[in-house]
Tab-separated table of C-alpha atoms in Angstrom:
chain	number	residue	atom	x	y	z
A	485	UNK	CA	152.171	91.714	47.087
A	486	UNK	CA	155.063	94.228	45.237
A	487	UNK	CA	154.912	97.658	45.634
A	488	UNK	CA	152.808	98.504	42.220
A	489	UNK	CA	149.833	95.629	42.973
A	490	UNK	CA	149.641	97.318	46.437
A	491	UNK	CA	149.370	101.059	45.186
A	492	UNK	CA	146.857	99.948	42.859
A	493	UNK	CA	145.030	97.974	45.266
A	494	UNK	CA	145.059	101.433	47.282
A	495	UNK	CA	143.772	103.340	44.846
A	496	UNK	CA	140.952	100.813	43.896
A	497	UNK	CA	139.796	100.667	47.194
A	498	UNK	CA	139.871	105.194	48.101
A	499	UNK	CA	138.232	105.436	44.684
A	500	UNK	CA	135.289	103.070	45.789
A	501	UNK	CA	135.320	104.969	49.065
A	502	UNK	CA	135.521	107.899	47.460
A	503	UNK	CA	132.698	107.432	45.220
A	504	UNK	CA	130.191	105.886	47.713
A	505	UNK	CA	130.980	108.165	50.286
A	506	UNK	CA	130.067	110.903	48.136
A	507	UNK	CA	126.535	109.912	47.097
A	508	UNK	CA	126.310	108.774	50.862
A	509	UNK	CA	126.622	112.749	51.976
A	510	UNK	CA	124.938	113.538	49.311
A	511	UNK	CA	121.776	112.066	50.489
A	512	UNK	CA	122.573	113.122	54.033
A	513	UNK	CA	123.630	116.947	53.484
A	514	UNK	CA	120.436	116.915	51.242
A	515	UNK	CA	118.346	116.221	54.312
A	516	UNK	CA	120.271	118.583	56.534
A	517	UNK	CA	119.984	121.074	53.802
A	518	UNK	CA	116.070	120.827	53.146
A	519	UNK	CA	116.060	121.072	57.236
A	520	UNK	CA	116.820	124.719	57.110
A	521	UNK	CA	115.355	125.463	53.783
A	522	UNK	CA	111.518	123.725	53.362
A	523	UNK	CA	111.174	121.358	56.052
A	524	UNK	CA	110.177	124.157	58.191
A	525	UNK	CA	107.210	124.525	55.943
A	526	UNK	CA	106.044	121.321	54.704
A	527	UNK	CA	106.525	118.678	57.489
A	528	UNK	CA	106.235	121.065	60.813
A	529	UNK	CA	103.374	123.266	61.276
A	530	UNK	CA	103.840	126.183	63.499
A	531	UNK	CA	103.507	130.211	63.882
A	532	UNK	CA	106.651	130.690	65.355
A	533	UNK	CA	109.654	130.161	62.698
A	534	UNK	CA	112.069	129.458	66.141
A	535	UNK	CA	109.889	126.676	66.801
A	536	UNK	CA	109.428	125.393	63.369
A	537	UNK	CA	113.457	125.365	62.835
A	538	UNK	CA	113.694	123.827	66.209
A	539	UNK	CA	111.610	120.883	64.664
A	540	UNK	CA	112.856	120.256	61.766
A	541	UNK	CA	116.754	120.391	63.093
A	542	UNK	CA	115.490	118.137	66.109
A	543	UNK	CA	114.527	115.854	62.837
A	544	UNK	CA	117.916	116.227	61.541
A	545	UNK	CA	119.463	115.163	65.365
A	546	UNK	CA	117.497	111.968	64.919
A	547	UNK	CA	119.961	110.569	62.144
A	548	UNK	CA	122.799	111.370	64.088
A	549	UNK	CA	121.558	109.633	66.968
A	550	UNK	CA	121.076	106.437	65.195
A	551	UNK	CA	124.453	106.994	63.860
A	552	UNK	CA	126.437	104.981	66.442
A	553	UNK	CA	123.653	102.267	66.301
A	554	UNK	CA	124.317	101.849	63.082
A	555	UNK	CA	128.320	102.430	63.686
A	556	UNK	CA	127.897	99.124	66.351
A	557	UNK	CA	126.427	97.163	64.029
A	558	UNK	CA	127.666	97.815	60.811
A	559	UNK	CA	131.159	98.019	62.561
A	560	UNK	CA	130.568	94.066	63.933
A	561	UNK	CA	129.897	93.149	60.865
A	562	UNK	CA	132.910	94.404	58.697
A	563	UNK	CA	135.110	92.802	61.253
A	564	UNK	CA	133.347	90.054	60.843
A	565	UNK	CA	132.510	89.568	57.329
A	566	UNK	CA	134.551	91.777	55.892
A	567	UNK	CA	134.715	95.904	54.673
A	568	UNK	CA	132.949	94.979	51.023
A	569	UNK	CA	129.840	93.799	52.520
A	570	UNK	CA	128.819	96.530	54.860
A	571	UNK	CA	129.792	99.101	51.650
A	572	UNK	CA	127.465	98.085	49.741
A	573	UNK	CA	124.786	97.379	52.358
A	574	UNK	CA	125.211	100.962	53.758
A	575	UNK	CA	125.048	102.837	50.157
A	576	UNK	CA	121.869	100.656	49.330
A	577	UNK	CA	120.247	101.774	52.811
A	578	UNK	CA	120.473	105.829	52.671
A	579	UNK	CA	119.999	105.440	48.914
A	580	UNK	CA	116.702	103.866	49.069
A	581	UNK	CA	115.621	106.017	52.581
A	582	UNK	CA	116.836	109.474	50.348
A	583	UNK	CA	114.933	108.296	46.807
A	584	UNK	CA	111.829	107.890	49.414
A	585	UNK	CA	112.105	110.710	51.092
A	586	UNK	CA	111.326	112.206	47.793
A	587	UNK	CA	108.002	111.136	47.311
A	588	UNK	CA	106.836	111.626	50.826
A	589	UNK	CA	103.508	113.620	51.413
A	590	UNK	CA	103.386	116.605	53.475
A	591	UNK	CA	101.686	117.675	56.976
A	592	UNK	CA	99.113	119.316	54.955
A	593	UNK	CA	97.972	116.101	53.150
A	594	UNK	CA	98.640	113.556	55.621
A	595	UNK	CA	99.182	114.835	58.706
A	596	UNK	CA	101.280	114.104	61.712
A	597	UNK	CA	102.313	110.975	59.434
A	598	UNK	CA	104.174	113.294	57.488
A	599	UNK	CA	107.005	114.435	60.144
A	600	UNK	CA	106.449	110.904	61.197
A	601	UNK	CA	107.201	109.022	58.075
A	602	UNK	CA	110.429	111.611	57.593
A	603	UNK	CA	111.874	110.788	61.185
A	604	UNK	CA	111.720	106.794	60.091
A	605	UNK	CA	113.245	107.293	56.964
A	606	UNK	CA	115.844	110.038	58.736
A	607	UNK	CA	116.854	106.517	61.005
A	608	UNK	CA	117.340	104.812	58.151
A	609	UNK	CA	119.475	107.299	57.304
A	610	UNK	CA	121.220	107.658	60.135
A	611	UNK	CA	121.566	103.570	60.939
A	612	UNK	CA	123.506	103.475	56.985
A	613	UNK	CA	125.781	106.451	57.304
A	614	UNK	CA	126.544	105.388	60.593
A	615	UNK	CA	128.226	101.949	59.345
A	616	UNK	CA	129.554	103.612	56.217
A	617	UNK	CA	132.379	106.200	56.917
A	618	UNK	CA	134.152	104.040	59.341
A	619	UNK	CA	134.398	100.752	56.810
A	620	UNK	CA	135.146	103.363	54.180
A	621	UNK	CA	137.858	104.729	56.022
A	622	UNK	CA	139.846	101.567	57.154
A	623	UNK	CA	138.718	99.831	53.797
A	624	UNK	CA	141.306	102.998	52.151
A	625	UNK	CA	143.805	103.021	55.056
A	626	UNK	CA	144.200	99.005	54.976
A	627	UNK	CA	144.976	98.725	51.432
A	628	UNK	CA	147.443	101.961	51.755
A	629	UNK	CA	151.341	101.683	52.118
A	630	UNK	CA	151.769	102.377	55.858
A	631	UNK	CA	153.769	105.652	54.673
A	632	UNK	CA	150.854	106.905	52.219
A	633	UNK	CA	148.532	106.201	54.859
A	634	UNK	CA	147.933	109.780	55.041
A	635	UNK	CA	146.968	110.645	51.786
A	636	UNK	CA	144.410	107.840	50.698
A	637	UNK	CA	142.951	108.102	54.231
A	638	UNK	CA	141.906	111.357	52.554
A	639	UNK	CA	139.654	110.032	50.152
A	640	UNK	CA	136.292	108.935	51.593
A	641	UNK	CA	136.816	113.001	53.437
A	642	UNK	CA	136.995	114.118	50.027
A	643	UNK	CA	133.613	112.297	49.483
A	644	UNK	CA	131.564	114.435	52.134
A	645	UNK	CA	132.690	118.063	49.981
A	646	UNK	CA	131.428	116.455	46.810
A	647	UNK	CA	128.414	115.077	48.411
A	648	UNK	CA	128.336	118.527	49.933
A	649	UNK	CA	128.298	120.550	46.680
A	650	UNK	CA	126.372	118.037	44.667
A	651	UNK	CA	123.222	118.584	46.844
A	652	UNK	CA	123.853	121.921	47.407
A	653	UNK	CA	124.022	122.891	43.705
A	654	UNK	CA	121.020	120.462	43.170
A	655	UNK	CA	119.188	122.977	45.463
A	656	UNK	CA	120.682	126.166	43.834
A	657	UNK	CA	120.096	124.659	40.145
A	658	UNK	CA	115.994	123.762	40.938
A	659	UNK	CA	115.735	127.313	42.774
A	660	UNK	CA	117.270	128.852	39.712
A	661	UNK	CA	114.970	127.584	37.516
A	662	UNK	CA	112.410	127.512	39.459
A	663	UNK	CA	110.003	130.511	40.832
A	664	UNK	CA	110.212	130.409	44.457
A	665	UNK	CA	106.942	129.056	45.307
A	666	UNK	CA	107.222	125.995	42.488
A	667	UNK	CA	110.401	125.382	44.559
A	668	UNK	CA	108.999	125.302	48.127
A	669	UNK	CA	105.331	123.461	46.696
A	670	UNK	CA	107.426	120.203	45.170
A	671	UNK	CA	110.835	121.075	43.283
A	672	UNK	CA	112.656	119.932	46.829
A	673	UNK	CA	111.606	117.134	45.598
A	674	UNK	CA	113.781	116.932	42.653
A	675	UNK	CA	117.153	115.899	44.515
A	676	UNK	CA	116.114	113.332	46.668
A	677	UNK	CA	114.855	111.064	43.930
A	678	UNK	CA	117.926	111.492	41.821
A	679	UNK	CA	119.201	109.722	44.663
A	680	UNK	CA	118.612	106.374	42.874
A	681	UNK	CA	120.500	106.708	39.662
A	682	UNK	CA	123.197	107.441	42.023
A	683	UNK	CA	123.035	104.612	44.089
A	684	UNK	CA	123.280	102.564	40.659
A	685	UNK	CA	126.716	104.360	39.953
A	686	UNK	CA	127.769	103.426	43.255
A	687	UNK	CA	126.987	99.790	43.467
A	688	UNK	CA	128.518	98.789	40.321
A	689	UNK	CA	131.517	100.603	41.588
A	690	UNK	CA	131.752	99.012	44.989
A	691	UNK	CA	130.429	95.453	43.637
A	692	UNK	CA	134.115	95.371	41.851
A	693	UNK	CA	136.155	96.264	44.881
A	694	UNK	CA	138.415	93.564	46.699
A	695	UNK	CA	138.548	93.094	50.326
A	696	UNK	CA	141.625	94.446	52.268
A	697	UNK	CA	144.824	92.984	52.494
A	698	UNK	CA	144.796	93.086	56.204
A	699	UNK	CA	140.969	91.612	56.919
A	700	UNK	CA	142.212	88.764	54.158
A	701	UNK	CA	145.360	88.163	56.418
A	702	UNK	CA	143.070	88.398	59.893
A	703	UNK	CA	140.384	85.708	57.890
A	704	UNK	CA	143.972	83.128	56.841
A	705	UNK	CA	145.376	83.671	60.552
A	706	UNK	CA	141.605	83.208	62.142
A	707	UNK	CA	142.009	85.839	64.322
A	708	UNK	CA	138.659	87.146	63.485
A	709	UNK	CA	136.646	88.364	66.971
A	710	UNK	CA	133.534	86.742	67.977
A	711	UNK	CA	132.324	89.955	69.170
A	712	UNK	CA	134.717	92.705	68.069
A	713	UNK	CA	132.783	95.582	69.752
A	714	UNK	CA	133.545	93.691	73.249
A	715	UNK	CA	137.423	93.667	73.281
A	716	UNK	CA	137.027	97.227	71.690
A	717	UNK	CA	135.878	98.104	74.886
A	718	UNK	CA	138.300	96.290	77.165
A	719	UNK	CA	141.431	96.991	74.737
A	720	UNK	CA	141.011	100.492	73.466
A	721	UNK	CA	139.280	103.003	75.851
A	722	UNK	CA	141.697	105.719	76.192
A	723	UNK	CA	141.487	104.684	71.944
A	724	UNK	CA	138.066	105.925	71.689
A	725	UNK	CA	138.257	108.652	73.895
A	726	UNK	CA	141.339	110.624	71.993
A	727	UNK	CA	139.219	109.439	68.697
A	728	UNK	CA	136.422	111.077	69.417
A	729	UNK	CA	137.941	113.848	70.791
A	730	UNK	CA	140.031	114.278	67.332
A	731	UNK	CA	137.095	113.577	65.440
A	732	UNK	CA	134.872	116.398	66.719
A	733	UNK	CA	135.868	119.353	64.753
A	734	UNK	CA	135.241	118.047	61.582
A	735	UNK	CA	132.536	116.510	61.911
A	736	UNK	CA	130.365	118.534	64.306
A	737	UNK	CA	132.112	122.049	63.488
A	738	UNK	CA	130.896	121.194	59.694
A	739	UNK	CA	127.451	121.806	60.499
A	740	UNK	CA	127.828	124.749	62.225
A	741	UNK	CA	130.113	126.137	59.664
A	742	UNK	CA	127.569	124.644	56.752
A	743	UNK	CA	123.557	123.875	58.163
A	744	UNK	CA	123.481	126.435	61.290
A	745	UNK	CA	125.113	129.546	59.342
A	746	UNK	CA	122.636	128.810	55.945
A	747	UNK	CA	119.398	128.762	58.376
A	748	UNK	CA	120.711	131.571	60.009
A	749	UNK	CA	121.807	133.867	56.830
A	750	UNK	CA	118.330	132.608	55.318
A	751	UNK	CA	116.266	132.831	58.295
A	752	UNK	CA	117.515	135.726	60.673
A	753	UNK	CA	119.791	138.077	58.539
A	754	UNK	CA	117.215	137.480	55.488
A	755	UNK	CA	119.742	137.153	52.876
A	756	UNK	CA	118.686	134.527	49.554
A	757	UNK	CA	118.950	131.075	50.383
A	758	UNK	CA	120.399	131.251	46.970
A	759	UNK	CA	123.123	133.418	48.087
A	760	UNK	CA	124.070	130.530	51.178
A	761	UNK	CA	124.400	128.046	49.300
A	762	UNK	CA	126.201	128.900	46.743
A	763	UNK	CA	128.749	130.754	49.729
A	764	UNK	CA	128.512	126.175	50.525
A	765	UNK	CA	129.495	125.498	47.236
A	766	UNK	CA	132.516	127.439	46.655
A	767	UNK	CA	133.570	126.249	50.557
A	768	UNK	CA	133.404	122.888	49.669
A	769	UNK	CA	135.155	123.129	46.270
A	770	UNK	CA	138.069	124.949	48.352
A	771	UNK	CA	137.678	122.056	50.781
A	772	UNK	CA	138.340	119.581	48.415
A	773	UNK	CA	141.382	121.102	47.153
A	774	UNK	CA	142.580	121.963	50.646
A	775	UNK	CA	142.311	118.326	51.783
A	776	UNK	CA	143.819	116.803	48.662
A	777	UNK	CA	146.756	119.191	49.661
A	778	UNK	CA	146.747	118.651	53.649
A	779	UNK	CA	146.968	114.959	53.444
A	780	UNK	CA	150.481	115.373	51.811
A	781	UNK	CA	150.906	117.369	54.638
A	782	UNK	CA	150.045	114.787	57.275
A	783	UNK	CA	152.865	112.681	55.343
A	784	UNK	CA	155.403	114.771	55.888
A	785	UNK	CA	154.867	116.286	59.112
A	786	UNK	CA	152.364	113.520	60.923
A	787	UNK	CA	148.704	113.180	61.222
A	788	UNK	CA	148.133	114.213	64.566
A	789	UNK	CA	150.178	117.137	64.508
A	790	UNK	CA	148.495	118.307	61.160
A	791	UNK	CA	145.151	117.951	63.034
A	792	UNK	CA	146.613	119.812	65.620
A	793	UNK	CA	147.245	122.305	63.515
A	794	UNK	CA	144.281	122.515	62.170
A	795	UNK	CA	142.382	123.176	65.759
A	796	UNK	CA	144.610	125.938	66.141
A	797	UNK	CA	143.741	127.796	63.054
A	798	UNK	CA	139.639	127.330	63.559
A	799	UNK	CA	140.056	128.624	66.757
A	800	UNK	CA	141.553	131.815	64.557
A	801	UNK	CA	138.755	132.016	62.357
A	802	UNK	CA	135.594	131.179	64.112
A	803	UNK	CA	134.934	134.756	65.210
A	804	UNK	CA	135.785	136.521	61.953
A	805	UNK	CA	133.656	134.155	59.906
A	806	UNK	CA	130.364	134.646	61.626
A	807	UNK	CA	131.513	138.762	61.621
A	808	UNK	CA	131.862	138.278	57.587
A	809	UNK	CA	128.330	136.777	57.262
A	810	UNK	CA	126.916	139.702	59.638
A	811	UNK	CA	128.272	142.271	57.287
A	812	UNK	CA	125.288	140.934	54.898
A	813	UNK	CA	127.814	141.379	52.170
A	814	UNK	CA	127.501	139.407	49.583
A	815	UNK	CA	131.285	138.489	48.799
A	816	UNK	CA	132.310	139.272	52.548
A	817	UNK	CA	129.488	136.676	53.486
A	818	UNK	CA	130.823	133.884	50.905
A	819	UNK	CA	134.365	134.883	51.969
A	820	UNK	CA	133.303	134.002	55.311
A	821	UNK	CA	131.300	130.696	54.717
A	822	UNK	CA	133.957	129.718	53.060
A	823	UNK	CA	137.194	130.760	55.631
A	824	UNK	CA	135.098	128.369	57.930
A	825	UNK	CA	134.295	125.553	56.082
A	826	UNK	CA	138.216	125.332	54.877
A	827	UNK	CA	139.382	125.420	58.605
A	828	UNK	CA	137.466	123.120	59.702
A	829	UNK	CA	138.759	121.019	56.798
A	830	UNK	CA	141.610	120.326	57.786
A	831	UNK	CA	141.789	118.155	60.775
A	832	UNK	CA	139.006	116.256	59.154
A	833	UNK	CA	141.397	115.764	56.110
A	834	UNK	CA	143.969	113.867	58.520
A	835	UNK	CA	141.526	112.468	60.754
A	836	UNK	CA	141.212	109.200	58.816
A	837	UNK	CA	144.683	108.439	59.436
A	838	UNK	CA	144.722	109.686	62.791
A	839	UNK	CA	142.184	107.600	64.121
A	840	UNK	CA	142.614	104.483	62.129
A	841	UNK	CA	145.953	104.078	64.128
A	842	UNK	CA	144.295	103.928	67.503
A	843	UNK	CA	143.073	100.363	67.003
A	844	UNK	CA	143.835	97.133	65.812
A	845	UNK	CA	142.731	95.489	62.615
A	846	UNK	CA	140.662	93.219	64.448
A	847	UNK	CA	138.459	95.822	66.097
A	848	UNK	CA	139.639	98.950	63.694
A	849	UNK	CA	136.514	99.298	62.398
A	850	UNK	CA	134.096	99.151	65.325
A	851	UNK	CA	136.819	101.563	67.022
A	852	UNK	CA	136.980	104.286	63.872
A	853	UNK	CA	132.899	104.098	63.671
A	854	UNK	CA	132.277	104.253	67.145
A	855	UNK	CA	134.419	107.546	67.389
A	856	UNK	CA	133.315	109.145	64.665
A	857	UNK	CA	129.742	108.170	65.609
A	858	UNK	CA	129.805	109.846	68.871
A	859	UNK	CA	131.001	112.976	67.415
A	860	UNK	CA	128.087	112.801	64.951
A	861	UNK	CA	125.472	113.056	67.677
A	862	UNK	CA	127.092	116.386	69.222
A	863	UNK	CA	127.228	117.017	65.527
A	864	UNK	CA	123.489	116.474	65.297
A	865	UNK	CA	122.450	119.024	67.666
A	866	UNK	CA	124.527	121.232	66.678
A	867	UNK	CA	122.110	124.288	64.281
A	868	UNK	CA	119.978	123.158	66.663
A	869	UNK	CA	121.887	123.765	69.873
A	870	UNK	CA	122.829	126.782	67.865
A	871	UNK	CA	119.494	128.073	66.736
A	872	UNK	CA	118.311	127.979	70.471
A	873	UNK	CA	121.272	130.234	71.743
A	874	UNK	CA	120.732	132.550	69.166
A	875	UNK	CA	116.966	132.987	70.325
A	876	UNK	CA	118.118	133.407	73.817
A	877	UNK	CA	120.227	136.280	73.513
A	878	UNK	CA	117.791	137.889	71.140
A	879	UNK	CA	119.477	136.976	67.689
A	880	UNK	CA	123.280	137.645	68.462
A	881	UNK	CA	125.362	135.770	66.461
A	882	UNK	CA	128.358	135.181	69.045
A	883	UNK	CA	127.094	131.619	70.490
A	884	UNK	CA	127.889	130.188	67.663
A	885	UNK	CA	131.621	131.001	66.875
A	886	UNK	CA	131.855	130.540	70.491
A	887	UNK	CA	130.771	126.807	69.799
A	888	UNK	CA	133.021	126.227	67.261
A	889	UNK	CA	135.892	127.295	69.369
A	890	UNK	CA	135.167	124.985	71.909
A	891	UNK	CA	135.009	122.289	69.452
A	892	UNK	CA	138.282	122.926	68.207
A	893	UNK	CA	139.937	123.201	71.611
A	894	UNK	CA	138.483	119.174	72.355
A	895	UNK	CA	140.292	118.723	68.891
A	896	UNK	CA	143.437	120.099	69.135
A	897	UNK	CA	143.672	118.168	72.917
A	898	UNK	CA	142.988	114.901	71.344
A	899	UNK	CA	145.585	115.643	68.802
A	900	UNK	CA	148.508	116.268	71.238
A	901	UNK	CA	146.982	113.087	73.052
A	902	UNK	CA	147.110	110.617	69.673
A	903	UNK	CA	150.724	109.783	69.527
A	904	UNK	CA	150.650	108.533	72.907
A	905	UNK	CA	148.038	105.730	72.459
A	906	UNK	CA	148.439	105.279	68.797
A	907	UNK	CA	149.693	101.408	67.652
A	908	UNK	CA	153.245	101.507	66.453
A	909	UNK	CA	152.965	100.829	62.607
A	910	UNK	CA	156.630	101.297	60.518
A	911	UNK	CA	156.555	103.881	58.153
A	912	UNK	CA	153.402	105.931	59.625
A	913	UNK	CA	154.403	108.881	61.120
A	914	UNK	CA	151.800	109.877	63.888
């Protein structure tokens, strides 16, 4: 393959990730969203709105849980059959679950099968996303120049922004036009069934992407794995580990930065839900940028020491966020969403590439969805974990910035630690 079919093989392949990734956060920042906005109300019937919010995030924990189910088995099978399959098996999953989620009937008219019905589809969820980022990922990195691993390793991140401000701005538009209590009785509704003409956008995009140059080399060498997931275990350990650990920040500090500080703006400072999610909005739009931008930087300087970096500076700006949103200040409280959201952007940006390197084609994606699967159940817990401190200590707000320091410090450790159990590929720089 020259040079030029390769780059546009590359760019084929982060555009499909790019584009199913995005209507794959869509539909799960949607759920994670209505969590701390109307699930509360409609699917969880309680006095007490600590115990109602404790529900419904407990709800939102579920996906995450079945994330590394779905990581396992979805990871077997791309190694197996290949990265194509499992992409558009995952992005037909969550879009289906989402689209039903949107017709679902409420604790008032059925009952407990209301919060019962949501948890199942909430797996379903869960099991899709779980398999999705991970084939994503290497599907990008393996078509990628070894040197530009970097920057279309960025690509299915820049997916979970988008995703990020599509639902949110689906939420702001409807409560816009909507008066509030047409909003809360069934204009939720609204973006979870547009979840299907999305999933048709994303199908015919990933039906028309090729399989990777490295799975078609592992298929014409047959060095396929019976059971990958096995000699992921017995090869790559300390791999895991240091992925995990590097995977943390951005993908469990997100929802503290995101979920935890809407429900608590909304919930226990009593400013418009309006007003949070549009602070989302403008975070994620700077979050694309900023990761567009950072994974040059990961060329030039390395991945891990970018994500390093970036562990550093969220350990900065943790405290000083949550003091912005305190102020109740409109632009100080956007300001704020927003410094935390970017920071926590940018080890995510790199992370692709960071972890991607810690295992070998034949096992890379078991390893890279195992990793980031783990981190997605701390994620899980995380408003929740959050929302239970706060109620503790009689609604202070440090717990949480305290959390998110923590999760930077596991980051910027597993950074440092990368390099050292990273596979030597020529022209990536670690």
């Amino acid at each position: 393959m020259t040079p030029q079919e390769q780059e546009r093989t590359a760019r084929r392949a982060a555009t499909a990730a790019l584009v199913g990734t995005a209507m794959e956060w869509y539909d799960f920042f949607l759920f994670s969203t209505a969590a701390a906005i109307v699930f509360n109300i409609h699917f969880f019937a309680s006095d007490d709105k600590v115990t109602a919010l404790l529900a419904s995030f407990g709800t939102m924990a579920v996906g995450f849980i079945a994330r590394p189910i779905g990581g396992i088995i979805f990871g077997h099978l791309a190694d197996k059959a290949g990265r194509k399959l499992v992409l558009i098996i995952t992005v037909t999953g969550i879009g289906v679950a989402t689209g039903l989620i949107g017709v679902l009937p409420t604790f008032a008219t059925i009952g407990v099968w209301a919060p019962t019905l949501l948890i199942v589809l909430r797996i379903v969820q869960g099991l899709a996303v779980g398999g999705e980022w991970g084939s994503a990922v290497t599907a990008a990195v393996e078509s990628a120049p070894p040197e530009k691993r970097a920057r279309y390793a960025v690509m299915p991140q820049v997916g979970s922004p988008i995703g990020t401000i599509l639902s949110s701005g689906a939420f702001f538009v409807i409560g816009v036009l909507l008066p509030p209590e047409s909003f809360e009785a069934w204009g939720w509704r609204i973006p979870f069934l547009a979840a299907i003409p999305l999933l048709l956008v994303a199908l015919f995009i990933r039906k028309h992407l090729d399989e990777t140059p490295e799975f078609q080399k592992l298929i014409a060498e047959g060095e396929k794995e019976s059971v990958p997931f096995f000699k992921l275990l017995k090869e790559a350990p300390l791999g895991i580990i240091v992925g995990f650990m590097t995977t943390l920040l951005g993908v469990a500090g997100f929802f503290v930065v995101t979920t935890f500080a809407v429900s608590y703006g909304k919930n226990f400072l009593g400013l418009p839900a309006n007003l949070m999610l549009a602070a989302t909005m403008i975070g994620a739009v700077l979050q694309i940028i900023v990761m567009i931008l950072y994974g040059r930087v990961g060329e030039k300087i390395g991945s891990a020491r970018a994500s390093l970096i970036g562990g550093l500076l969220t350990m900065a700006f943790a405290f000083p966020m949550f003091w912005l949103i305190e102020t109740k200040i409109s632009v100080l409280v956007i300001c704020g969403v927003a410094a935390g959201i970017t920071s926590v952007s940018l080890s995510y940006a790199v992370n692709g590439s960071v972890i991607t390197a810690l295992f070998k084609p034949e096992y890379r994606t078991s390893g890279v969805s195992l990793c980031s699967n783990l981190a997605a159940i701390v994620a899980g817990f995380m408003p929740m974990l959050a929302t239970l401190f706060l109620g503790m200590v009689d609604g202070a707000w440090w717990p949480a910035p305290l959390m998110l320091m923590t999760l930077a410090a596991i980051t910027a450790i597993g950074s440092v630690l990368a390099p050292k159990v990273s596979l030597q590929i020529q022209g990536y720089r670690h």
